[in-house]
Amino acid sequence: MKVRDVLNEVERLAPPHYAFGFDKVGLQVGDPTADVEKIVVSLDSGIGAIEFATSVGANLMVTHHPVIWDELTAVRSDNWAQRRVIELVRRGISLIAAHTNWDCAPGGINDALADRLGLEHVVSFGWGEKSERWKLVVFVPIANRDFLADQLSAAGAGVIGNYDRCAFFTEGVGTFRGGAESNPVIGERGRVEEVAEARIEMVVSGERRGVVEATLRAAHPYEEPAFDWVQLADGVAHPCGRIGDLQGVENFQGFVDDRLGSRSEMWVGHDHPVRRVAVVGGAASGEWQAALALGADAYITGEVPQHVALEASESGLTILACGHYSTEQPGMVRMGSLLAEVCSIPVVVFEPGMGLSGRPR
């Protein structure tokens, strides 16, 4: 298995277009054609994680936090950020980063966090990278309607939130006359034909437009299919946050710390039981207002500045700071499990000791 093969699997789980515009994701260090012997999955890309990868014989790391964030103007061993790059190259270890794309992706960091807490009826909310959107309108004989809709769906058309193969059908009559060089599937050259046709409408994200159009041309029965692209207002590729219901918990802070292995700080916003909980792992205190607007009783994230804690709690929202590691490590454990299912090589998840390599004590 090559580095590029693992990269393809990571990007299938965490599509790059979900990443925020400021982020740095993908293959950051290494040769995409190199063979992979073992993978280490890690939340952080620190020296401790790199040394762990070496100790277990891994030559590829998949991390949440990128190893290269700012533009490199030098690569020096006396600079911690740059030294990590030196160590990776020296040890022959490639590195793939899946950061905010894994935060936002279905099944990713924040779904894993919601699952760890036992939330039910979970939906997405909040931040998300803007995504160019189009509506595809295509006309096809009625007998071919469902086949074409299925092919377009498989290519990525018709995805709306948590639903796929979303389409609208109407029926009418299409007419055409083939020229001397045409090869009509229905009727004859030089004669006006009338065909009972279906109009199919499906939304398509900007990054899937080329693939969907190629699929349309290949799957459509006509020599010259008729179709339109209508540009829509930008949407959100996939929101980062998750919100859901929590049943039967009385000591909320104790419950959360037990599930996450954290020692949280909590600011209380009300005196009634917590039944609706919003989560965004890591540094995401700014999403508390969106959570409150959706009826959350409590908001869990990694880090909460004092001014946010004060404003949120005095606005009626209980807010918890559970730590970057505790809120994001469950998602990296899940990444490791998912890669192990599809990769033909060993996958090891790095879980540092308490107080070491980014894990608090």
Short mmCIF file of C-alpha atoms in Angstrom, two decimals:
data_model
loop_
_atom_site.label_atom_id
_atom_site.label_comp_id
_atom_site.label_asym_id
_atom_site.label_seq_id
_atom_site.Cartn_x
_atom_site.Cartn_y
_atom_site.Cartn_z
CA MET A 1 0.00 0.00 0.00
CA LYS A 2 1.34 3.43 -0.97
CA VAL A 3 1.15 6.73 0.90
CA ARG A 4 -1.20 8.03 -1.79
CA ASP A 5 -3.54 5.07 -1.19
CA VAL A 6 -3.79 5.91 2.50
CA LEU A 7 -4.27 9.58 1.59
CA ASN A 8 -7.20 8.59 -0.61
CA GLU A 9 -8.78 6.68 2.28
CA VAL A 10 -8.25 9.58 4.70
CA GLU A 11 -9.81 12.01 2.23
CA ARG A 12 -12.74 9.67 1.69
CA LEU A 13 -13.41 9.83 5.43
CA ALA A 14 -12.57 13.54 5.75
CA PRO A 15 -13.12 15.23 2.36
CA PRO A 16 -10.67 18.13 1.92
CA HIS A 17 -13.42 20.54 0.84
CA TYR A 18 -14.87 20.31 4.37
CA ALA A 19 -11.73 22.01 5.73
CA PHE A 20 -11.90 25.69 6.64
CA GLY A 21 -10.13 28.02 4.23
CA PHE A 22 -7.33 28.83 6.68
CA ASP A 23 -6.49 25.18 7.34
CA LYS A 24 -3.58 23.03 6.15
CA VAL A 25 -4.64 19.46 5.39
CA GLY A 26 -3.50 16.55 3.25
CA LEU A 27 -0.05 15.09 2.68
CA GLN A 28 2.38 17.54 4.32
CA VAL A 29 5.60 15.53 4.44
CA GLY A 30 6.71 12.56 2.37
CA ASP A 31 6.62 10.80 -0.98
CA PRO A 32 3.11 9.84 -2.18
CA THR A 33 4.56 6.84 -4.05
CA ALA A 34 6.38 5.40 -1.00
CA ASP A 35 5.33 2.03 0.40
CA VAL A 36 3.67 2.11 3.82
CA GLU A 37 4.62 -0.50 6.39
CA LYS A 38 2.65 0.71 9.42
CA ILE A 39 0.48 3.74 10.27
CA VAL A 40 0.38 5.70 13.51
CA VAL A 41 -2.73 7.82 14.12
CA SER A 42 -2.17 10.70 16.53
CA LEU A 43 -4.01 13.80 17.70
CA ASP A 44 -0.81 15.87 17.69
CA SER A 45 2.24 15.99 15.48
CA GLY A 46 4.79 16.62 18.23
CA ILE A 47 8.21 15.13 18.82
CA GLY A 48 6.76 12.56 21.23
CA ALA A 49 4.35 11.27 18.58
CA ILE A 50 7.16 11.11 16.00
CA GLU A 51 9.35 9.16 18.42
CA PHE A 52 6.47 6.79 19.13
CA ALA A 53 6.01 6.16 15.41
CA THR A 54 9.69 5.29 15.14
CA SER A 55 9.50 2.96 18.15
CA VAL A 56 6.68 0.88 16.60
CA GLY A 57 8.19 0.81 13.11
CA ALA A 58 5.67 3.12 11.44
CA ASN A 59 6.64 5.16 8.39
CA LEU A 60 3.37 7.09 8.02
CA MET A 61 1.57 9.28 10.53
CA VAL A 62 -2.04 10.46 10.22
CA THR A 63 -2.54 13.37 12.60
CA HIS A 64 -5.31 15.78 13.43
CA HIS A 65 -3.13 18.81 14.01
CA PRO A 66 -0.92 19.72 11.02
CA VAL A 67 2.86 19.66 11.31
CA ILE A 68 3.19 22.63 8.95
CA TRP A 69 0.91 25.56 9.72
CA ASP A 70 2.74 28.78 8.88
CA GLU A 71 4.88 29.23 5.80
CA LEU A 72 8.35 27.79 6.38
CA THR A 73 11.05 30.41 5.83
CA ALA A 74 13.72 28.13 7.28
CA VAL A 75 14.10 24.56 8.57
CA ARG A 76 16.23 24.71 11.70
CA SER A 77 16.79 22.22 14.47
CA ASP A 78 16.64 24.94 17.16
CA ASN A 79 13.03 25.80 16.24
CA TRP A 80 10.46 23.34 17.63
CA ALA A 81 7.99 23.63 14.74
CA GLN A 82 10.71 23.24 12.13
CA ARG A 83 12.52 20.51 14.04
CA ARG A 84 9.47 18.26 13.69
CA VAL A 85 9.80 18.44 9.92
CA ILE A 86 13.50 17.61 10.16
CA GLU A 87 12.76 14.60 12.37
CA LEU A 88 10.08 13.28 10.03
CA VAL A 89 12.38 13.50 7.01
CA ARG A 90 15.37 12.09 8.91
CA ARG A 91 13.35 9.11 10.13
CA GLY A 92 11.66 8.50 6.75
CA ILE A 93 8.15 9.16 8.10
CA SER A 94 5.44 10.70 5.92
CA LEU A 95 2.65 12.73 7.52
CA ILE A 96 -0.97 13.32 6.51
CA ALA A 97 -3.06 15.91 8.38
CA ALA A 98 -6.87 15.69 8.67
CA HIS A 99 -7.84 18.73 10.72
CA THR A 100 -11.04 20.77 10.34
CA ASN A 101 -12.17 18.46 7.54
CA TRP A 102 -12.24 15.65 10.15
CA ASP A 103 -13.91 17.98 12.65
CA CYS A 104 -16.77 18.56 10.22
CA ALA A 105 -17.01 15.19 8.47
CA PRO A 106 -19.85 12.80 9.30
CA GLY A 107 -18.43 10.25 11.73
CA GLY A 108 -15.49 12.52 12.57
CA ILE A 109 -14.23 14.35 15.65
CA ASN A 110 -17.54 15.81 16.76
CA ASP A 111 -19.70 12.81 15.94
CA ALA A 112 -17.27 10.68 17.94
CA LEU A 113 -17.52 13.15 20.82
CA ALA A 114 -21.33 13.08 20.70
CA ASP A 115 -21.27 9.28 20.62
CA ARG A 116 -18.87 9.09 23.57
CA LEU A 117 -21.39 11.17 25.57
CA GLY A 118 -24.33 9.02 24.48
CA LEU A 119 -26.22 11.86 22.79
CA GLU A 120 -29.36 10.89 20.87
CA HIS A 121 -31.08 12.43 17.84
CA VAL A 122 -27.85 14.20 16.91
CA VAL A 123 -27.85 16.87 14.18
CA SER A 124 -25.20 19.24 12.84
CA PHE A 125 -24.98 22.96 13.47
CA GLY A 126 -22.64 25.92 13.39
CA TRP A 127 -19.47 26.71 11.51
CA GLY A 128 -18.76 25.22 8.13
CA GLU A 129 -16.71 26.17 5.10
CA LYS A 130 -18.68 27.86 2.33
CA SER A 131 -19.37 25.58 -0.60
CA GLU A 132 -20.24 26.54 -4.17
CA ARG A 133 -23.56 24.96 -5.12
CA TRP A 134 -25.26 24.29 -8.45
CA LYS A 135 -28.58 22.87 -9.57
CA LEU A 136 -28.43 20.40 -12.43
CA VAL A 137 -31.49 20.25 -14.71
CA VAL A 138 -31.48 17.42 -17.24
CA PHE A 139 -34.11 15.91 -19.57
CA VAL A 140 -34.26 12.17 -20.25
CA PRO A 141 -36.80 9.64 -21.56
CA ILE A 142 -39.11 8.61 -18.72
CA ALA A 143 -38.00 5.00 -18.98
CA ASN A 144 -34.40 6.07 -18.20
CA ARG A 145 -35.27 8.47 -15.36
CA ASP A 146 -34.45 6.33 -12.34
CA PHE A 147 -31.30 4.85 -13.86
CA LEU A 148 -29.90 8.29 -14.63
CA ALA A 149 -30.86 9.64 -11.19
CA ASP A 150 -29.08 6.68 -9.58
CA GLN A 151 -25.92 7.28 -11.64
CA LEU A 152 -25.89 10.99 -10.86
CA SER A 153 -26.40 10.24 -7.18
CA ALA A 154 -23.46 7.82 -7.17
CA ALA A 155 -21.34 10.62 -8.66
CA GLY A 156 -22.26 12.96 -5.81
CA ALA A 157 -25.36 14.78 -7.00
CA GLY A 158 -28.46 15.22 -4.85
CA VAL A 159 -26.84 15.50 -1.41
CA ILE A 160 -28.75 17.79 0.98
CA GLY A 161 -27.52 17.68 4.58
CA ASN A 162 -27.82 14.10 5.86
CA TYR A 163 -29.88 12.97 2.84
CA ASP A 164 -28.71 11.73 -0.54
CA ARG A 165 -30.31 10.98 -3.94
CA CYS A 166 -32.50 14.06 -3.46
CA ALA A 167 -34.20 14.87 -6.77
CA PHE A 168 -37.33 16.46 -8.20
CA PHE A 169 -39.05 14.94 -11.23
CA THR A 170 -41.57 16.45 -13.62
CA GLU A 171 -42.83 15.01 -16.88
CA GLY A 172 -43.45 16.58 -20.28
CA VAL A 173 -42.81 16.22 -23.98
CA GLY A 174 -39.44 16.89 -25.59
CA THR A 175 -39.00 17.49 -29.32
CA PHE A 176 -35.98 17.41 -31.61
CA ARG A 177 -34.94 16.87 -35.22
CA GLY A 178 -31.67 15.15 -35.99
CA GLY A 179 -29.35 16.63 -38.60
CA ALA A 180 -27.65 14.81 -41.45
CA GLU A 181 -24.68 13.76 -39.31
CA SER A 182 -26.74 12.79 -36.23
CA ASN A 183 -27.29 9.29 -34.89
CA PRO A 184 -30.53 9.54 -32.90
CA VAL A 185 -31.32 6.86 -30.34
CA ILE A 186 -35.02 7.50 -30.89
CA GLY A 187 -36.56 8.26 -34.30
CA GLU A 188 -34.90 9.13 -37.61
CA ARG A 189 -32.70 11.86 -39.04
CA GLY A 190 -34.50 14.83 -40.54
CA ARG A 191 -37.82 14.16 -38.81
CA VAL A 192 -39.33 16.01 -35.84
CA GLU A 193 -39.68 13.56 -32.97
CA GLU A 194 -41.73 13.86 -29.81
CA VAL A 195 -40.64 11.90 -26.71
CA ALA A 196 -42.24 11.61 -23.27
CA GLU A 197 -39.44 12.86 -21.05
CA ALA A 198 -38.72 13.50 -17.41
CA ARG A 199 -37.05 16.64 -16.10
CA ILE A 200 -34.61 15.80 -13.27
CA GLU A 201 -33.40 18.48 -10.87
CA MET A 202 -30.58 17.76 -8.39
CA VAL A 203 -28.23 19.95 -6.35
CA VAL A 204 -24.49 19.48 -6.90
CA SER A 205 -21.56 20.89 -4.92
CA GLY A 206 -18.97 22.82 -6.87
CA GLU A 207 -16.22 20.26 -6.35
CA ARG A 208 -18.43 17.46 -7.76
CA ARG A 209 -19.69 19.34 -10.81
CA GLY A 210 -17.08 18.00 -13.25
CA VAL A 211 -17.53 14.39 -12.15
CA VAL A 212 -21.33 14.67 -12.26
CA GLU A 213 -21.31 16.15 -15.77
CA ALA A 214 -19.00 13.41 -17.04
CA THR A 215 -21.30 10.80 -15.47
CA LEU A 216 -24.34 12.43 -17.06
CA ARG A 217 -22.80 12.30 -20.54
CA ALA A 218 -21.75 8.67 -20.09
CA ALA A 219 -25.05 7.44 -18.62
CA HIS A 220 -27.55 9.43 -20.69
CA PRO A 221 -29.06 7.49 -23.61
CA TYR A 222 -29.05 10.48 -26.01
CA GLU A 223 -26.17 11.35 -28.30
CA GLU A 224 -26.54 15.01 -27.25
CA PRO A 225 -28.22 15.22 -23.82
CA ALA A 226 -29.94 18.50 -22.95
CA PHE A 227 -29.03 19.87 -19.53
CA ASP A 228 -28.53 23.16 -17.67
CA TRP A 229 -26.38 24.30 -14.77
CA VAL A 230 -28.01 26.91 -12.51
CA GLN A 231 -25.73 28.52 -9.91
CA LEU A 232 -27.22 28.71 -6.42
CA ALA A 233 -26.27 30.74 -3.37
CA ASP A 234 -23.24 29.33 -1.55
CA GLY A 235 -24.02 26.75 1.10
CA VAL A 236 -22.07 25.15 3.93
CA ALA A 237 -20.01 22.08 3.00
CA HIS A 238 -20.76 20.45 6.36
CA PRO A 239 -21.22 22.17 9.73
CA CYS A 240 -18.72 21.43 12.46
CA GLY A 241 -20.89 21.22 15.60
CA ARG A 242 -23.25 18.51 16.83
CA ILE A 243 -26.26 18.85 19.14
CA GLY A 244 -28.43 16.12 20.61
CA ASP A 245 -30.44 14.88 23.57
CA LEU A 246 -29.12 13.44 26.82
CA GLN A 247 -31.33 11.26 29.00
CA GLY A 248 -31.32 10.55 32.71
CA VAL A 249 -28.13 12.33 33.85
CA GLU A 250 -28.26 14.22 37.15
CA ASN A 251 -24.58 14.96 37.94
CA PHE A 252 -23.79 16.40 34.53
CA GLN A 253 -20.19 17.46 35.08
CA GLY A 254 -19.31 14.17 36.75
CA PHE A 255 -20.91 12.25 33.91
CA VAL A 256 -18.98 14.19 31.26
CA ASP A 257 -15.64 13.82 33.04
CA ASP A 258 -16.23 10.10 33.46
CA ARG A 259 -17.02 9.62 29.77
CA LEU A 260 -14.17 11.78 28.49
CA GLY A 261 -11.53 11.15 31.13
CA SER A 262 -11.34 14.91 31.65
CA ARG A 263 -11.15 17.26 34.60
CA SER A 264 -13.46 19.92 33.29
CA GLU A 265 -14.18 23.46 34.32
CA MET A 266 -17.90 24.24 34.32
CA TRP A 267 -19.75 27.54 34.47
CA VAL A 268 -23.42 27.06 35.39
CA GLY A 269 -26.06 28.96 33.45
CA HIS A 270 -29.27 27.62 35.02
CA ASP A 271 -30.60 25.30 37.70
CA HIS A 272 -32.61 22.82 35.64
CA PRO A 273 -31.40 19.39 34.44
CA VAL A 274 -29.28 19.25 31.30
CA ARG A 275 -31.21 17.48 28.58
CA ARG A 276 -29.97 19.04 25.34
CA VAL A 277 -26.22 19.20 24.75
CA ALA A 278 -24.12 20.80 22.02
CA VAL A 279 -20.49 19.82 21.38
CA VAL A 280 -17.56 21.09 19.33
CA GLY A 281 -14.19 19.64 20.24
CA GLY A 282 -11.00 21.67 20.56
CA ALA A 283 -10.83 25.45 20.50
CA ALA A 284 -14.42 26.31 19.62
CA SER A 285 -15.82 28.48 22.39
CA GLY A 286 -17.26 30.88 19.81
CA GLU A 287 -20.04 28.46 18.91
CA TRP A 288 -21.87 28.82 22.23
CA GLN A 289 -24.36 31.37 20.88
CA ALA A 290 -25.39 29.09 18.02
CA ALA A 291 -25.81 26.25 20.52
CA LEU A 292 -27.97 28.40 22.81
CA ALA A 293 -30.12 29.53 19.88
CA LEU A 294 -30.85 25.86 19.13
CA GLY A 295 -32.07 25.21 22.66
CA ALA A 296 -28.95 23.70 24.20
CA ASP A 297 -28.88 23.48 28.00
CA ALA A 298 -25.12 22.91 27.94
CA TYR A 299 -22.21 23.38 25.57
CA ILE A 300 -19.04 21.26 25.69
CA THR A 301 -15.80 22.28 24.03
CA GLY A 302 -12.10 22.09 24.69
CA GLU A 303 -11.13 25.58 25.79
CA VAL A 304 -13.19 28.51 27.13
CA PRO A 305 -11.75 32.00 27.75
CA GLN A 306 -12.95 33.76 30.88
CA HIS A 307 -14.98 36.40 29.04
CA VAL A 308 -16.81 33.71 27.05
CA ALA A 309 -17.51 31.70 30.21
CA LEU A 310 -18.99 34.76 31.88
CA GLU A 311 -21.15 35.84 28.97
CA ALA A 312 -22.41 32.34 28.14
CA SER A 313 -23.31 31.40 31.72
CA GLU A 314 -25.02 34.74 32.39
CA SER A 315 -26.98 34.24 29.16
CA GLY A 316 -28.45 30.99 30.49
CA LEU A 317 -26.09 28.39 29.02
CA THR A 318 -24.02 25.96 31.08
CA ILE A 319 -20.61 25.70 29.44
CA LEU A 320 -17.80 23.19 30.01
CA ALA A 321 -14.11 23.34 29.09
CA CYS A 322 -12.99 19.70 28.93
CA GLY A 323 -9.63 20.15 27.24
CA HIS A 324 -8.41 19.86 23.69
CA TYR A 325 -7.14 16.31 24.15
CA SER A 326 -10.23 14.90 25.85
CA THR A 327 -12.66 16.34 23.30
CA GLU A 328 -10.69 15.36 20.18
CA GLN A 329 -8.88 12.11 21.04
CA PRO A 330 -12.08 10.01 20.67
CA GLY A 331 -12.27 11.12 17.05
CA MET A 332 -8.69 10.03 16.39
CA VAL A 333 -9.39 6.65 17.96
CA ARG A 334 -12.25 6.36 15.49
CA MET A 335 -10.00 7.40 12.61
CA GLY A 336 -7.61 4.63 13.58
CA SER A 337 -10.41 2.06 13.64
CA LEU A 338 -11.78 3.14 10.28
CA LEU A 339 -8.36 3.07 8.61
CA ALA A 340 -7.67 -0.37 10.08
CA GLU A 341 -10.82 -1.63 8.37
CA VAL A 342 -9.72 -0.55 4.87
CA CYS A 343 -5.91 -0.66 4.98
CA SER A 344 -3.98 -3.88 4.53
CA ILE A 345 -1.28 -2.79 6.99
CA PRO A 346 -1.17 -2.36 10.79
CA VAL A 347 -2.64 0.82 12.30
CA VAL A 348 -1.70 1.98 15.82
CA VAL A 349 -3.29 4.87 17.74
CA PHE A 350 -0.92 6.98 19.84
CA GLU A 351 -2.26 7.58 23.34
CA PRO A 352 0.44 9.38 25.32
CA GLY A 353 0.87 9.02 29.05
CA MET A 354 -0.73 11.52 31.40
CA GLY A 355 1.10 14.83 31.28
CA LEU A 356 3.08 13.90 28.16
CA SER A 357 2.95 14.80 24.44
CA GLY A 358 -0.06 17.10 24.70
CA ARG A 359 -2.17 15.01 27.07
CA PRO A 360 -2.85 16.88 30.34
CA ARG A 361 -2.32 15.36 33.76
#
